[in-house]
Structure formats: C-alpha cells, structure tokens
Amino acid sequence: MELQRIGFKVICLEGESIPLVDFIPVFHRWIQQRLTETLLIDVADYSHVNEGPGILLAGHEGNFAVDETGGRRGLAYYQKVNQEGGISARLAAICRSVLAACKRLESEPEFAGKLAFNVRDLEVYSNDRLLGPNTAEANEALEAHVRELLARMYGNDSSSLRRESDTRERLQFSIKNDSADVDVTKALINLAG
Amino acid sequence: MTTWKEKLEGSLPEDLAEEIDTYETQMNLKRQGKIEDRIFGETRLRRGVYGQRYDNGRRHDGVDWQTLQFPEELTKGVETVYDAPGMQRLKIPFGGLSADQIDVLADLAEEYSDAISHITTRQDFQFHFVHIDDTPSMHRRLAACGITTREACGNTVRNVTACPLAGVCRDETFDVTPYADAQTKFLLGHPDAQDFGRKFKIAFSGCQQHACGLTTMHDLGFIARTREVDGNVVRGFETYVGGGLGAVPQKAKLYEEFVPAEEILPLAQAMSRVFARLGEKKNRARARVKFLIQKLGLDEFKRLVQEERSILPHDDRWVSMVADAGDWTETPLHDAAALNGTAHPEGFDRWYETNVYKQRQEGYAVVTVSCPLGDLTSRQMRRIADLAREYVGDNVRTTVEQNILFRWVREADLVTLYQKLVQVGLGEASAGTIVDVTACPGTDTCKLGIASSRGLAAELREHLAAKSHNIDEAIQSFRIKISGCFNSCGQHHVSDIGFYGVSRKIGGTTVPHFQVVLGGKWQENAGSYGLAIGAVPSKKIPQFLDAITDQYISDREKGESFQDYIARVGKKELKKLVNAHSDVPPYEEDRTCYSDWRDPREFTIADLGQGECAGEVIERIDFDLQAAERVAFEAQCLLDDGDYTAADQRAYQAMLEAARGLVRLQYHDVADDAAAIVSEFRSRFYDTELFFDKFAGGKFANYLFHRHEGDAERDFSDEGARHLVEESQLFIEAAHACHGRLLEQGVLPQISV
C-alpha cells in the first residue's frame, strides 16, 4: 500500500473540560523549546468552531491537534510528508509520534492530574482519497496493517475496529481494546520493541 | 493510479487542464532553478497560491528568533521558502456554490490544509497551511468541479462579488447574478487584463440603499438600473470607478449614470487597457486604479476609456454573454410553502429574527448560516452540502460577512432546517448582528498582520454572545469589523465600529494595539467611511467596546443613528473614551497587555534589557509622536467641522511633528521649519531606508513628501483633506513602527548636535 498520509487520534480519558485555549500557551512552549523531533511552525486557534481541529500545532512533517472532530476530544497527529519504509513501518512511526506527544502533554504542569489519554481508544485514518480511499478494498488493505500494529502495541489480538460507513468521509477505523493492559508509556515501549 | 492528474484525465475542461499542466511545469522549472523568484512568485499568485506568515523561514517564538529548519533551501518567491506552508485561495464568483463543490472543498481542506475551509471577505474560500507541491492536485480537483483558482491573487481582476440576495431581494432593481457571472468569465485570463500594476476589484449591486455589493469600495462597481427607451424597459448600470479601502480609503466616483447592460463587458475591457497602459507599475502603494484616476482626473480618465472603447476590436461576447441575462433564473428544489403550524423549538424564534430573510418570492426564505470567523470544518461542510441537497439544491452562496446562505428554502422547512443546523453547531442566531464579527486572518497567517484580528474577533464574539440576550436593540445590528493592519482586508472602514492592528512602544516593549475607527456605514453600498480616533491596547478593546456602546445607548437622542451620534458628540469627546482605556501598566507589574489575544508570546521580549541606555531619547521620541497624534486628531476634528483647509494643514503638521521626532533621534537641533524637517528626514530616514516598511517600502514617507512638495497647488476639498488626515495617521503609525524597529535592532541611530 502506497499510502503515506496517515493520521492517528488518541481519545482523552480525562481532560474534556479543559478550555481549548489553555492548550495554546503549551503548544507555543513546545515550539520555543523544540520539544518534538519534527519541525514545529505555528499554533492555530480553532476553538470557536464546533467539533473541529480545536487547537492546531502546525508542523512541517505533520500537524498535531487537540482535536474534537466527531465530538470526541483527543490528540491527533497526521503525517504530511512522505516517509521511508513500508506501510507497517510508517504506521508505527506515526503512531509513536502521537503517543509521544500524548505523554508530553499529560506531563505538562498546567494539566497535571487533569489530562489523560486512553491509548485503548484510538482512531486511525487515511488522509488521502487517492491512495487510501474509503472503499472496501482499501479498508481491507489498511486493516491488515493496522491490526498488525495494534497487536504489537496492545500485546493482544482482541482489538475491535469499526469502519467509517459514510464513504465521503475519510477511510477511518475507530479502535477499542478494553482488555489490553497498556497506557501511553507502555504502548510506546511496545512499539519501540 | 497514483496521481490526481491520471485519475481526473478527461474530466477537466481541456483549457483548464492545460493551464494547470503549465503551472506544474513552472514548478518543476523552479525546482531546477530555471525561473527566478520574482517571476515564479507572481506566477503562483496568479494561481491563487499565496505566501503565509513565517514563510521567510524565521519566526519569533516570544523569546527569541527561530530559524525554521526546512529540509530544502529552495525558494518559491523572494524571501519565501519553498517548503513553508502557504495559503491557497479559490475564486467563487458572486459566492455561488453547488452542493458537489462544497463536498470537494471539504475533502481538500482535510487532505491538504487543516480541515478548515475559510470564507473570505470577498465571498471566496481559502485554505491555510498548504504545501505548494499539493497545489496542482488541488487545482485539478477544483477544476473537475468547476472551480478555478486562476487570478485569485496577484495583479489581476479578483473575484467578482455581488449582492448575496441578488434574485431574491425584495428591493432590487433586477438580478445582477448573470452579469457578475458574465463579467467573471469575460475577464478571466483576458489578454487585456494581464498587465496591471495592482489588483482590480469589481462588484455588482441590485440596489442603492442596502449594503448589497458594497460598490463604493470597489475599483469598478455596478448598481442595477433600468431606463425606458422607446417604450421598452432597458437594463443597465449606474457605474462607479476608483473606490477602494486599503491604507487610505477612497469612495468610488460616479463614472456614468447609465451604462447599458451590453456595454459593461467592453467598458471593463477598455478600462483594463487604460489601467494596464497608464497605471503605476513600480510603486505598488500607488498602483490601484484610484490613484490613476486621482492623477489624471475623472474626466480625463473617462475620455481615455471612451477613446479606448471606440477602437476595441469587436467581440461578439460583449452581447452574447449578457443576451439571456433577463431570462436567468434559479430553480427552487421544492414548491413554496408557508411556515405554519409547526411548533417552534427553543431558540428558533430568535434565529428566525436574525438569520432568516423573507424572499420576494412568496413562501420562500433565505437562511444565513452563521460561520464564526468564516470557518467551517470539513464535516460541517459536508453537512452543509447534505442540507443543500435536501432543501435548496445548488442555491448556496457565501457572503462578504463570512457566512453561507441557503436561498430558496421553503418556509415550511425552516424549523427542521434550523434543528439540523443546530446539530452541527451552525444554528447560532447572530447573522447581521453585533455578535457576527468579521475579521481578516491578521497575524494568524498573514505576513502583513500587525495584531491578532482573529484573536480579538474570537474574544469579542464570546464576550458579546455571552450577553446576546441582553444587548440593547439600539446596537443589535451594529457591524464590527477587524483588520490585522491598515490594509483593510477586514473592511474596518465601513463598519459602525472598526479596528485595525497597530503597535506601540511602552517602556521599550511593544504592545499590540488596535486603532479605533468609528462611524463607517455598511448600508448604502458602504455609504461612508469611518475615521480612526485613537489606539487602544488590544487587551482593553472589550472594555472599550462596552464603554462606547453603553455611552451611545444612554446618550443618544431618539432615533439617532450611531453615525449621527458620532458626528454630534464629536471626536474630541470620543477621544476621551479612548484615552480612558489606553493606559498600559508597566511590564514589571502586569504583563497582560504585552501579548495579544490567543497568542501568549510576548512581543519583542528581547528589548527588555536595553531600555535604559536609550532612555532619554525614548522619552523624547515618545513625546514627539504623542504630539503628532494630538495634532492629527485636531485635524480630524477640523475635518468634522468642515474646515478642510485647516484640517489639511494640521494633518500636514502632524506628519512634520512625527518626522521631526525621528530626526531628533539623530539630530537634536533640527530647525523648526518644514523644509528643514523634510530635508533632514529624507536624508536620514528615507534615503537610508530606515523608515521603510518591510512590505510597503517608502510608501508612508511619500505621504509627507507629496504634501510638502505639492503645497502650492493644493486643492482644499473634503476628499483631499480626508485623504491627508488618513495619510497623516498612517505616517505616524509608520513612525512608531520605525522607532520600534530601531529599538528591536538595538541600534538607535547615533545622536549628533
């Protein structure tokens, strides 16, 4: 599968009530201190939009966002530039990027004890309707690679994947894995291993 | 299939496909270093591919300058890094959209931008954070659904706008839509419209009295008129030329009381030829057609256009493209049905009051979908497309107030449509009210932005929405419009209360401010322009807004409009209100004012360590610039009093005061006469380019030079004085900015006596 533009979103376990604008200074600090491996450029405030990208941290390789699409707040990261390696390696790299950002955000002093991400509640999507359209074939092709990644990350094969049924929306899986004993840190370790 | 070019082959009009191929080839040549930056920059602008803030690869992060380490050193224009994200603007003539087009925009926003489609103040859409390599695919996908990006930016004929109610308005003379459409198609890519020194904006209105198409602020504006000829009613247009906002706004002048409909295309063509041939090409600041008209005089401009018209080679399209305009009509999706019987859900009545307009066609209404700051998510866009298919078909338009209109909604559907809009967060009852604040992108993404217009707009929206149920009726329909700088993209001049971003040095640190512009008129095609009365720190604008509206509510006379109130009370009194909100606490005590809305970065924090060494000089220049502002304000008051000669002279004096303040930074004992000040200012600040704005160059200095040099043949008219008053304000702002730059660089000029 040639798909490059892939996105992950990790849903919030706690932190739904934190005002979106509170994430703005934190993201600016990430830029000041160059806290990610990728090039970060700017912060965009979309808190005025209903169920939108919330607060966007725009980068060169990809964008992060405290995203509320679909009415569920989470931290999203989607890749914008091409990466080396096969689809499995690319999926894993993007997943690691979002998990690392989740971990960092949870540990920010402003959100201490108020923000947590549920790594067992994820969304993964193709952000490319040419190379990864929301068709049965593409769904099937991507699902196999996603399941492989989830097995590594959760340490089991019991993830449930729900496909996006509206074919105008992006190819997307909503993922749940209630039996996995994993948090953000452990997920990162599992994916590194 | 791995490219959109392959996938869409055969589904694009041949000419459009070829144009986009050519553009892609130019990109490849740029990558190979075979096109110089200056030329490629204009090439991409003409495809709507615009630069965005920080695309020079540098960004101040609030602590220090950062070099953005993009992987490649390639550029896509002068000082524009190839990999830096940019903006893609589309062209949506008269704001008309189909449901299928909306679906495509939703997809493009997700895949190439940030999942936000932004409606502009010219009925366009634009996307931000777009990589230039994605633009050919975007263009092809847009072309496949009938949208072009051609000439959406650059020195071209920009999107032709029109009254969004055209065709359904209760008061219009006739539907101007087909004429706006014809004008767009005729001029798009026309050889006579390719060699302008600056952009050219056209608008169509169906009536005189409403805001309609805002023709007075356009380079070329048409207002529908009919005339009886030989017993037949003939369509035509009252035609205006030379209007524009920008730094120094100018109302369009009446060109002709009646131009027959079949003459509007050749008229625009002839005017394009004259503008291309005689318009300013080197000095962008004076390159709009308004300056050409100013230079030539309206009569001479008209003579030249008429002469050009008489020698134009005949083009059948002049007539054929408008021949069937009288038959042009939209088809409603459903038969008319009145609103009756259905229970009204909570919020519906208020929404009906603000967001529903009864069409002249019985049983139908126009619904305005309020879009906060003009932003819609891709999911909202798809829902808009769905609702269009369900209720109105392809009868959707955008507005210059950054909203979306559903036209031809049968009234019986209003309740369910409202409920469905509420479900996607688009049921806000705010259209055309004080809550519906308009703003340009400002510092969020624009390279020219000084202050955060969107940040302020978001804050004011929240501030006003929180008390929307208690807002006095007298101010309910106020227009608030905000620009991030003096260039007026937020159309602040034609609002009741407008703001544009400026900055001030307080104790050596830059503080974001907004100039307050009062008394503009949105109605009557942007009937009058407000004037700036003073700057308020950005963070104090909400309190100022409350104060000015409360004062108006309590002090107005019965039935007195805000414009009349401003005129009666006078700027001297209003200035007191500005002054009451202008204090900024020292940085050490309270840092609130030292950052902008929704952006915690402190401006010029690096300056904090170096205030003392230049302390005395800073005090002196601050004093001088304050004096200049005071004199400029006096000029405004004189203008209000109708004393144009004195207003002109005070405005000139204000510029001299500011120039002298700067000169004193280098030369304490400059003589107190105009010639000496101008001479010293020219040699020390203009010739050295110290006064030059990064984007506007020496534009603002020329305001002083022109006034100084043109003293003898001065025409002390209302319009002339008004311009000079505006120019003096901008000159003072430029002096503030110049001083700020000197401080930021930490190299105040050497003082000599």
Coordinates of N, CA, C and O in Angstrom, one line a residue, chain B residues 75-191:
Chain B
T75 N 13.6 28.1 -2.8 CA 12.6 29.2 -2.6 C 11.5 29.1 -3.6 O 11.6 28.5 -4.7
K76 N 10.3 29.8 -3.3 CA 9.2 29.8 -4.2 C 8.8 31.3 -4.5 O 7.7 31.6 -4.9
G77 N 9.7 32.2 -4.2 CA 9.5 33.6 -4.4 C 10.5 34.4 -3.6 O 11.4 33.7 -2.9
V78 N 10.6 35.7 -3.7 CA 11.6 36.4 -3.0 C 11.4 36.2 -1.5 O 10.3 36.4 -0.9
E79 N 12.5 35.8 -0.8 CA 12.4 35.5 0.6 C 11.3 34.6 1.0 O 10.7 34.8 2.1
T80 N 11.0 33.6 0.2 CA 9.9 32.7 0.5 C 10.4 31.3 0.4 O 10.7 30.8 -0.7
V81 N 10.4 30.6 1.5 CA 11.0 29.2 1.5 C 10.0 28.3 0.8 O 8.8 28.3 1.1
Y82 N 10.5 27.4 0.0 CA 9.6 26.5 -0.8 C 8.7 25.7 0.1 O 7.6 25.5 -0.2
D83 N 9.3 25.1 1.1 CA 8.6 24.1 1.9 C 7.7 24.8 2.9 O 6.9 24.1 3.6
A84 N 7.8 26.1 3.1 CA 7.0 26.7 4.1 C 5.5 26.7 3.8 O 5.1 26.8 2.6
P85 N 4.6 26.4 4.7 CA 3.2 26.3 4.4 C 2.7 27.6 3.9 O 3.1 28.7 4.3
G86 N 1.7 27.6 3.0 CA 1.2 28.8 2.4 C -0.3 28.7 2.4 O -1.0 27.8 2.9
M87 N -0.9 29.7 1.7 CA -2.4 29.8 1.6 C -2.8 29.6 0.1 O -2.2 30.0 -0.8
Q88 N -3.9 28.8 0.0 CA -4.5 28.7 -1.3 C -5.9 29.3 -1.4 O -6.7 29.0 -0.6
R89 N -6.0 30.3 -2.2 CA -7.3 31.0 -2.4 C -8.0 30.5 -3.6 O -7.4 30.3 -4.6
L90 N -9.3 30.4 -3.5 CA -10.1 29.9 -4.7 C -10.9 31.1 -5.2 O -11.0 32.2 -4.5
K91 N -11.5 31.0 -6.3 CA -12.3 32.0 -6.9 C -13.8 31.5 -6.9 O -14.0 30.5 -7.6
I92 N -14.6 32.2 -6.2 CA -16.0 31.8 -6.1 C -16.9 33.0 -6.6 O -17.3 33.8 -5.8
P93 N -17.0 33.1 -7.9 CA -17.7 34.3 -8.4 C -19.1 34.5 -7.8 O -19.9 33.5 -7.7
F94 N -19.4 35.7 -7.4 CA -20.6 36.1 -6.7 C -21.0 35.2 -5.5 O -22.1 35.1 -5.0
G95 N -20.0 34.3 -5.1 CA -20.2 33.5 -3.9 C -21.0 32.2 -4.2 O -21.4 31.5 -3.3
G96 N -21.3 32.0 -5.5 CA -22.2 30.9 -5.8 C -21.6 29.5 -5.8 O -20.5 29.3 -6.3
L97 N -22.2 28.6 -5.1 CA -21.7 27.3 -4.9 C -22.7 26.2 -5.1 O -23.9 26.4 -4.8
S98 N -22.3 25.0 -5.6 CA -23.2 23.9 -5.6 C -22.8 22.9 -4.5 O -21.7 23.0 -3.9
A99 N -23.7 22.0 -4.2 CA -23.5 21.0 -3.1 C -22.3 20.2 -3.4 O -21.5 19.9 -2.6
D100 N -22.1 19.8 -4.7 CA -21.0 18.9 -5.0 C -19.7 19.7 -4.8 O -18.7 19.1 -4.4
Q101 N -19.7 20.9 -5.2 CA -18.5 21.7 -5.0 C -18.1 21.8 -3.5 O -17.0 21.8 -3.1
I102 N -19.1 22.0 -2.7 CA -18.9 22.1 -1.2 C -18.3 20.8 -0.7 O -17.3 20.8 0.1
D103 N -18.7 19.7 -1.2 CA -18.1 18.4 -0.8 C -16.6 18.3 -1.2 O -15.8 17.8 -0.4
V104 N -16.3 18.8 -2.4 CA -14.9 18.8 -2.8 C -14.1 19.7 -1.9 O -13.0 19.3 -1.5
L105 N -14.6 20.9 -1.6 CA -13.8 21.8 -0.7 C -13.6 21.1 0.6 O -12.5 21.2 1.2
A106 N -14.5 20.4 1.1 CA -14.4 19.7 2.4 C -13.2 18.7 2.3 O -12.4 18.6 3.2
D107 N -13.2 17.9 1.2 CA -12.1 16.9 1.0 C -10.7 17.6 1.0 O -9.8 17.2 1.6
L108 N -10.7 18.7 0.2 CA -9.4 19.4 0.0 C -8.9 20.0 1.4 O -7.7 19.9 1.7
A109 N -9.8 20.5 2.1 CA -9.4 21.1 3.4 C -8.8 20.0 4.3 O -7.8 20.3 5.0
E110 N -9.4 18.9 4.3 CA -8.8 17.8 5.1 C -7.5 17.3 4.7 O -6.5 17.1 5.4
E111 N -7.4 17.1 3.4 CA -6.2 16.4 2.9 C -5.0 17.3 2.7 O -3.9 16.8 2.8
Y112 N -5.2 18.6 2.4 CA -4.1 19.4 2.1 C -4.0 20.6 3.1 O -2.9 21.3 3.1
S113 N -5.0 20.9 3.9 CA -4.9 22.0 4.8 C -5.1 21.5 6.2 O -4.4 20.6 6.6
D114 N -6.0 22.2 7.0 CA -6.1 21.8 8.4 C -7.6 21.4 8.7 O -8.0 21.6 9.9
A115 N -8.3 21.0 7.7 CA -9.7 20.6 7.9 C -10.6 21.8 8.1 O -11.7 21.6 8.6
I116 N -10.1 23.0 7.8 CA -10.9 24.2 7.9 C -11.0 24.8 6.6 O -10.0 25.1 5.9
S117 N -12.2 25.1 6.1 CA -12.5 25.9 4.9 C -12.8 27.3 5.4 O -13.8 27.5 6.2
H118 N -12.1 28.3 5.0 CA -12.3 29.7 5.5 C -12.9 30.6 4.4 O -12.4 30.7 3.3
I119 N -14.0 31.2 4.8 CA -14.7 32.1 3.9 C -14.1 33.5 4.0 O -14.0 34.0 5.1
T120 N -13.8 34.1 2.9 CA -13.1 35.4 3.0 C -14.1 36.5 2.9 O -15.3 36.3 2.7
T121 N -13.5 37.7 3.0 CA -14.4 38.9 2.9 C -14.7 39.3 1.5 O -15.2 40.4 1.2
R122 N -14.3 38.5 0.5 CA -14.7 38.7 -0.9 C -15.4 37.5 -1.4 O -15.3 37.1 -2.6
Q123 N -16.2 36.8 -0.6 CA -17.0 35.7 -1.0 C -16.2 34.5 -1.5 O -16.8 33.6 -2.2
D124 N -14.9 34.5 -1.3 CA -14.1 33.4 -1.7 C -13.9 32.4 -0.5 O -14.4 32.6 0.6
F125 N -13.2 31.3 -0.9 CA -12.7 30.4 0.2 C -11.2 30.4 0.1 O -10.6 30.6 -0.9
Q126 N -10.6 30.2 1.2 CA -9.2 29.9 1.2 C -8.8 28.9 2.3 O -9.5 28.7 3.2
F127 N -7.7 28.2 2.0 CA -7.1 27.2 2.8 C -5.8 27.6 3.3 O -5.0 28.1 2.5
H128 N -5.4 27.3 4.5 CA -4.1 27.6 5.1 C -3.3 26.4 5.3 O -3.8 25.3 5.3
F129 N -2.0 26.7 5.6 CA -1.0 25.6 5.9 C -1.0 24.6 4.7 O -0.9 23.4 5.0
V130 N -0.9 25.1 3.5 CA -0.9 24.2 2.3 C 0.5 24.1 1.8 O 1.2 25.2 1.7
H131 N 1.0 23.0 1.4 CA 2.3 22.8 0.8 C 2.2 23.1 -0.7 O 1.3 22.5 -1.3
I132 N 3.1 23.8 -1.3 CA 3.0 24.2 -2.7 C 2.9 22.9 -3.6 O 2.3 22.9 -4.6
D133 N 3.6 21.9 -3.2 CA 3.6 20.7 -4.0 C 2.2 20.1 -4.2 O 2.0 19.3 -5.1
D134 N 1.4 20.4 -3.2 CA 0.0 19.8 -3.3 C -0.9 20.7 -4.2 O -2.1 20.2 -4.5
T135 N -0.5 21.9 -4.6 CA -1.4 22.8 -5.2 C -1.9 22.3 -6.6 O -3.0 22.5 -7.0
P136 N -1.0 21.7 -7.4 CA -1.5 21.2 -8.8 C -2.7 20.2 -8.6 O -3.7 20.3 -9.3
S137 N -2.5 19.3 -7.6 CA -3.6 18.3 -7.4 C -4.9 19.0 -7.0 O -6.0 18.7 -7.4
M138 N -4.7 20.0 -6.1 CA -5.9 20.8 -5.6 C -6.5 21.4 -6.8 O -7.8 21.4 -6.9
H139 N -5.7 22.1 -7.6 CA -6.3 22.8 -8.8 C -7.1 21.9 -9.7 O -8.1 22.2 -10.2
R140 N -6.5 20.7 -9.9 CA -7.2 19.7 -10.8 C -8.5 19.3 -10.2 O -9.6 19.2 -10.9
R141 N -8.5 19.0 -8.9 CA -9.7 18.5 -8.2 C -10.8 19.6 -8.2 O -12.0 19.4 -8.3
L142 N -10.3 20.9 -8.1 CA -11.3 22.0 -8.1 C -11.8 22.2 -9.6 O -13.0 22.4 -9.8
A143 N -10.9 22.1 -10.5 CA -11.3 22.3 -11.9 C -12.3 21.3 -12.3 O -13.3 21.6 -13.1
A144 N -12.2 20.1 -11.8 CA -13.1 19.0 -12.1 C -14.5 19.3 -11.6 O -15.5 18.7 -12.1
C145 N -14.6 20.2 -10.7 CA -16.0 20.5 -10.2 C -16.3 22.0 -10.5 O -17.2 22.5 -9.9
G146 N -15.6 22.5 -11.5 CA -15.9 23.8 -12.0 C -15.4 25.0 -11.2 O -16.0 26.1 -11.3
I147 N -14.4 24.8 -10.4 CA -13.9 26.0 -9.6 C -12.5 26.3 -10.1 O -11.7 25.3 -10.3
T148 N -12.1 27.5 -10.3 CA -10.8 27.9 -10.7 C -10.1 28.6 -9.5 O -10.8 29.2 -8.7
T149 N -8.8 28.6 -9.6 CA -8.0 29.4 -8.6 C -7.3 30.5 -9.4 O -6.6 31.3 -8.9
R150 N -7.5 30.5 -10.7 CA -6.8 31.4 -11.6 C -7.2 32.9 -11.2 O -8.3 33.2 -11.1
E151 N -6.1 33.7 -11.1 CA -6.2 35.1 -10.8 C -7.0 35.4 -9.5 O -7.7 36.3 -9.3
A152 N -6.8 34.4 -8.6 CA -7.4 34.7 -7.2 C -6.6 35.6 -6.4 O -7.0 36.2 -5.4
C153 N -5.3 35.7 -6.8 CA -4.4 36.6 -6.1 C -3.6 37.3 -7.3 O -3.9 37.1 -8.4
G154 N -2.6 38.1 -6.9 CA -1.8 38.8 -7.9 C -2.4 40.0 -8.5 O -3.5 40.4 -8.0
N155 N -1.7 40.6 -9.4 CA -2.1 41.9 -10.0 C -3.1 41.5 -11.1 O -2.8 41.7 -12.3
T156 N -4.3 41.2 -10.7 CA -5.3 40.6 -11.7 C -6.7 41.1 -11.3 O -6.9 41.8 -10.3
V157 N -7.7 40.8 -12.1 CA -9.1 41.0 -11.7 C -9.4 40.0 -10.7 O -9.5 38.8 -11.0
R158 N -9.7 40.4 -9.5 CA -10.0 39.5 -8.4 C -11.5 39.0 -8.5 O -12.2 39.4 -9.4
N159 N -11.8 38.2 -7.5 CA -13.1 37.6 -7.5 C -14.2 38.7 -7.7 O -14.2 39.7 -7.0
V160 N -15.1 38.5 -8.7 CA -16.2 39.4 -8.9 C -17.3 39.1 -7.8 O -17.8 38.0 -7.8
T161 N -17.6 40.1 -7.0 CA -18.6 39.9 -6.0 C -19.9 40.5 -6.3 O -20.0 41.3 -7.3
A162 N -20.9 40.0 -5.6 CA -22.3 40.6 -5.9 C -23.1 40.4 -4.7 O -22.8 39.6 -3.8
C163 N -24.2 41.1 -4.6 CA -25.1 41.0 -3.5 C -25.5 39.6 -3.3 O -26.0 39.0 -4.3
P164 N -25.4 39.0 -2.1 CA -25.8 37.6 -2.0 C -27.3 37.3 -2.1 O -27.7 36.2 -2.2
L165 N -28.0 38.4 -2.0 CA -29.5 38.3 -2.1 C -30.0 38.5 -3.5 O -31.2 38.5 -3.8
A166 N -29.1 38.7 -4.5 CA -29.5 39.0 -5.8 C -30.4 37.9 -6.3 O -30.2 36.8 -6.2
G167 N -31.5 38.4 -6.9 CA -32.5 37.5 -7.4 C -33.6 37.1 -6.5 O -34.7 36.7 -6.9
V168 N -33.4 37.3 -5.2 CA -34.5 37.0 -4.2 C -34.8 38.2 -3.3 O -35.7 38.2 -2.5
C169 N -34.0 39.3 -3.5 CA -34.2 40.5 -2.7 C -35.5 41.2 -3.0 O -36.0 41.2 -4.1
R170 N -36.1 41.7 -1.9 CA -37.4 42.4 -2.1 C -37.3 43.8 -2.7 O -38.3 44.3 -3.1
D171 N -36.1 44.3 -2.7 CA -36.0 45.7 -3.2 C -35.2 45.9 -4.5 O -35.0 47.0 -4.9
E172 N -34.6 44.9 -5.0 CA -33.6 45.1 -6.1 C -34.3 45.5 -7.4 O -35.5 45.3 -7.6
T173 N -33.5 46.1 -8.2 CA -34.0 46.6 -9.5 C -34.1 45.3 -10.4 O -35.1 45.1 -11.1
F174 N -33.1 44.6 -10.5 CA -33.1 43.3 -11.1 C -32.0 42.4 -10.6 O -31.1 42.9 -9.9
D175 N -32.0 41.1 -11.0 CA -31.0 40.2 -10.5 C -29.7 40.4 -11.2 O -29.6 40.3 -12.5
V176 N -28.6 40.8 -10.5 CA -27.3 41.1 -11.1 C -26.5 39.8 -11.3 O -25.4 39.9 -11.9
T177 N -26.9 38.7 -10.8 CA -26.1 37.5 -10.8 C -25.6 37.2 -12.2 O -24.3 36.9 -12.4
P178 N -26.4 37.1 -13.3 CA -25.9 36.7 -14.6 C -24.8 37.7 -15.1 O -23.9 37.3 -15.9
Y179 N -24.9 39.0 -14.7 CA -23.9 40.0 -15.2 C -22.6 39.8 -14.4 O -21.5 39.9 -15.1
A180 N -22.7 39.5 -13.2 CA -21.4 39.2 -12.4 C -20.8 37.9 -13.0 O -19.5 37.9 -13.1
D181 N -21.6 37.0 -13.3 CA -21.1 35.7 -13.9 C -20.4 36.0 -15.3 O -19.3 35.5 -15.6
A182 N -21.1 36.8 -16.1 CA -20.5 37.2 -17.4 C -19.2 37.9 -17.3 O -18.3 37.7 -18.0
Q183 N -19.2 38.9 -16.4 CA -18.0 39.7 -16.2 C -16.8 38.8 -15.8 O -15.7 39.0 -16.2
T184 N -17.1 37.9 -14.9 CA -16.1 37.0 -14.4 C -15.5 36.2 -15.6 O -14.3 36.1 -15.8
K185 N -16.4 35.6 -16.4 CA -16.0 34.7 -17.5 C -15.3 35.5 -18.5 O -14.3 35.0 -19.1
F186 N -15.8 36.7 -18.8 CA -15.2 37.5 -19.9 C -13.8 38.0 -19.5 O -12.8 37.9 -20.3
L187 N -13.5 38.4 -18.3 CA -12.2 38.9 -17.9 C -11.2 37.9 -17.4 O -10.0 38.1 -17.4
L188 N -11.7 36.7 -17.1 CA -10.8 35.6 -16.6 C -9.8 35.3 -17.7 O -10.1 34.8 -18.7
G189 N -8.5 35.6 -17.4 CA -7.5 35.3 -18.4 C -7.5 36.1 -19.6 O -6.8 35.9 -20.6
H190 N -8.3 37.2 -19.7 CA -8.4 38.1 -20.8 C -7.0 38.7 -21.1 O -6.4 39.3 -20.1
P191 N -6.6 38.7 -22.3 CA -5.2 39.3 -22.5 C -5.1 40.8 -22.1 O -4.0 41.2 -21.7

